[in-house]
């Protein structure tokens, strides 16, 4: 059974909003405080890229993995810019690199999964 066509799009929006909310809190929630910041970024943006790529694919857009990657990286850059003005948060280029690496893995994993279905 296939999920509704809008599920990936809704998940992309929900994740995007959640990441913006969590990224502007004074600190990460307790369960995540003891995990590498870069690992959190890579994992989170891998999931975001995969959902965005899936949303693009179900809409019939060409180059869906690239769209998912671009969306996730753009979101990561936006969040870092917001954090410039959100004390005590700070903007870090390393976070964007971790976002981009995780997004590449997430978009690639989704592309492989969709090909094998």
C-alpha positions as a Python dict, from the first residue, in 0.01 Angstrom:
ca = {
    (1, 'X'): (0, 0, 0),
    (2, 'X'): (139, 342, -99),
    (3, 'X'): (130, 634, 141),
    (4, 'X'): (-79, 929, 33),
    (5, 'X'): (99, 1154, -215),
    (6, 'X'): (109, 1438, 34),
    (7, 'X'): (272, 1247, 321),
    (8, 'X'): (631, 1323, 218),
    (9, 'X'): (550, 1689, 165),
    (10, 'X'): (378, 1714, 504),
    (11, 'X'): (672, 1538, 672),
    (12, 'X'): (915, 1778, 504),
    (13, 'X'): (721, 2079, 635),
    (14, 'X'): (687, 1932, 986),
    (15, 'X'): (1057, 1844, 1005),
    (16, 'X'): (1153, 2188, 873),
    (17, 'X'): (946, 2361, 1138),
    (18, 'X'): (1073, 2132, 1413),
    (19, 'X'): (1436, 2193, 1317),
    (20, 'X'): (1383, 2570, 1316),
    (21, 'X'): (1214, 2552, 1655),
    (22, 'X'): (1478, 2327, 1812),
    (23, 'X'): (1760, 2524, 1651),
    (24, 'X'): (1647, 2846, 1818),
    (25, 'X'): (1609, 2703, 2170),
    (26, 'X'): (1885, 2795, 2417),
    (27, 'X'): (2011, 2435, 2416),
    (28, 'X'): (1930, 2096, 2270),
    (29, 'X'): (1674, 1876, 2448),
    (30, 'X'): (1826, 1653, 2717),
    (31, 'X'): (1845, 1327, 2518),
    (32, 'X'): (2054, 1499, 2249),
    (33, 'X'): (2297, 1694, 2468),
    (34, 'X'): (2540, 1404, 2487),
    (35, 'X'): (2551, 1331, 2113),
    (36, 'X'): (2800, 1495, 1877),
    (37, 'X'): (2657, 1816, 1733),
    (38, 'X'): (2787, 1730, 1387),
    (39, 'X'): (2634, 1382, 1404),
    (40, 'X'): (2298, 1535, 1500),
    (41, 'X'): (2321, 1776, 1207),
    (42, 'X'): (2416, 1504, 958),
    (43, 'X'): (2141, 1269, 1074),
    (44, 'X'): (1870, 1533, 1091),
    (45, 'X'): (1948, 1680, 752),
    (46, 'X'): (1981, 1335, 599),
    (47, 'X'): (1623, 1266, 702),
    (48, 'X'): (1509, 1608, 578),
    (49, 'X'): (1677, 1558, 240),
    (50, 'X'): (1520, 1213, 203),
    (51, 'X'): (1169, 1339, 278),
    (52, 'X'): (1213, 1641, 49),
    (53, 'X'): (1351, 1420, -230),
    (54, 'X'): (1061, 1180, -189),
    (55, 'X'): (814, 1470, -202),
    (56, 'X'): (979, 1593, -523),
    (57, 'X'): (971, 1242, -671),
    (58, 'X'): (602, 1183, -599),
    (59, 'X'): (530, 1521, -760),
    (60, 'X'): (705, 1392, -1071),
    (61, 'X'): (993, 1639, -1058),
    (62, 'X'): (1314, 1546, -1234),
    (63, 'X'): (1633, 1527, -1028),
    (64, 'X'): (1440, 1467, -706),
    (65, 'X'): (1753, 1372, -504),
    (66, 'X'): (1920, 1699, -604),
    (67, 'X'): (1608, 1891, -507),
    (68, 'X'): (1599, 1715, -169),
    (69, 'X'): (1968, 1787, -111),
    (70, 'X'): (1930, 2152, -211),
    (71, 'X'): (1626, 2200, 8),
    (72, 'X'): (1796, 2049, 311),
    (73, 'X'): (2118, 2246, 266),
    (74, 'X'): (1922, 2566, 209),
    (75, 'X'): (1730, 2501, 529),
    (76, 'X'): (2056, 2441, 716),
    (77, 'X'): (2203, 2768, 589),
    (78, 'X'): (1884, 2953, 686),
    (79, 'X'): (1898, 2807, 1036),
    (80, 'X'): (2261, 2913, 1079),
    (81, 'X'): (2170, 3267, 968),
    (82, 'X'): (1885, 3274, 1221),
    (83, 'X'): (2124, 3151, 1490),
    (84, 'X'): (2347, 3455, 1425),
    (85, 'X'): (2071, 3657, 1592),
    (86, 'X'): (1958, 3400, 1853),
    (87, 'X'): (2176, 3411, 2166),
    (88, 'X'): (2317, 3190, 2308),
    (89, 'X'): (2318, 3002, 1976),
    (90, 'X'): (2600, 3060, 1729),
    (91, 'X'): (2632, 3006, 1356),
    (92, 'X'): (2896, 2753, 1251),
    (93, 'X'): (3017, 2671, 903),
    (94, 'X'): (3096, 2320, 1025),
    (95, 'X'): (2727, 2268, 1095),
    (96, 'X'): (2643, 2354, 734),
    (97, 'X'): (2909, 2109, 613),
    (98, 'X'): (2760, 1838, 837),
    (99, 'X'): (2413, 1926, 706),
    (100, 'X'): (2536, 1897, 346),
    (101, 'X'): (2709, 1564, 408),
    (102, 'X'): (2407, 1417, 584),
    (103, 'X'): (2175, 1554, 316),
    (104, 'X'): (2385, 1390, 44),
    (105, 'X'): (2364, 1055, 221),
    (106, 'X'): (1990, 1090, 283),
    (107, 'X'): (1910, 1192, -75),
    (108, 'X'): (2131, 914, -215),
    (109, 'X'): (1976, 653, 14),
    (110, 'X'): (1628, 760, -94),
    (111, 'X'): (1729, 740, -462),
    (112, 'X'): (1863, 386, -418),
    (113, 'X'): (1554, 281, -223),
    (114, 'X'): (1317, 421, -487),
    (115, 'X'): (1508, 242, -766),
    (116, 'X'): (1483, -92, -587),
    (117, 'X'): (1110, -70, -521),
}
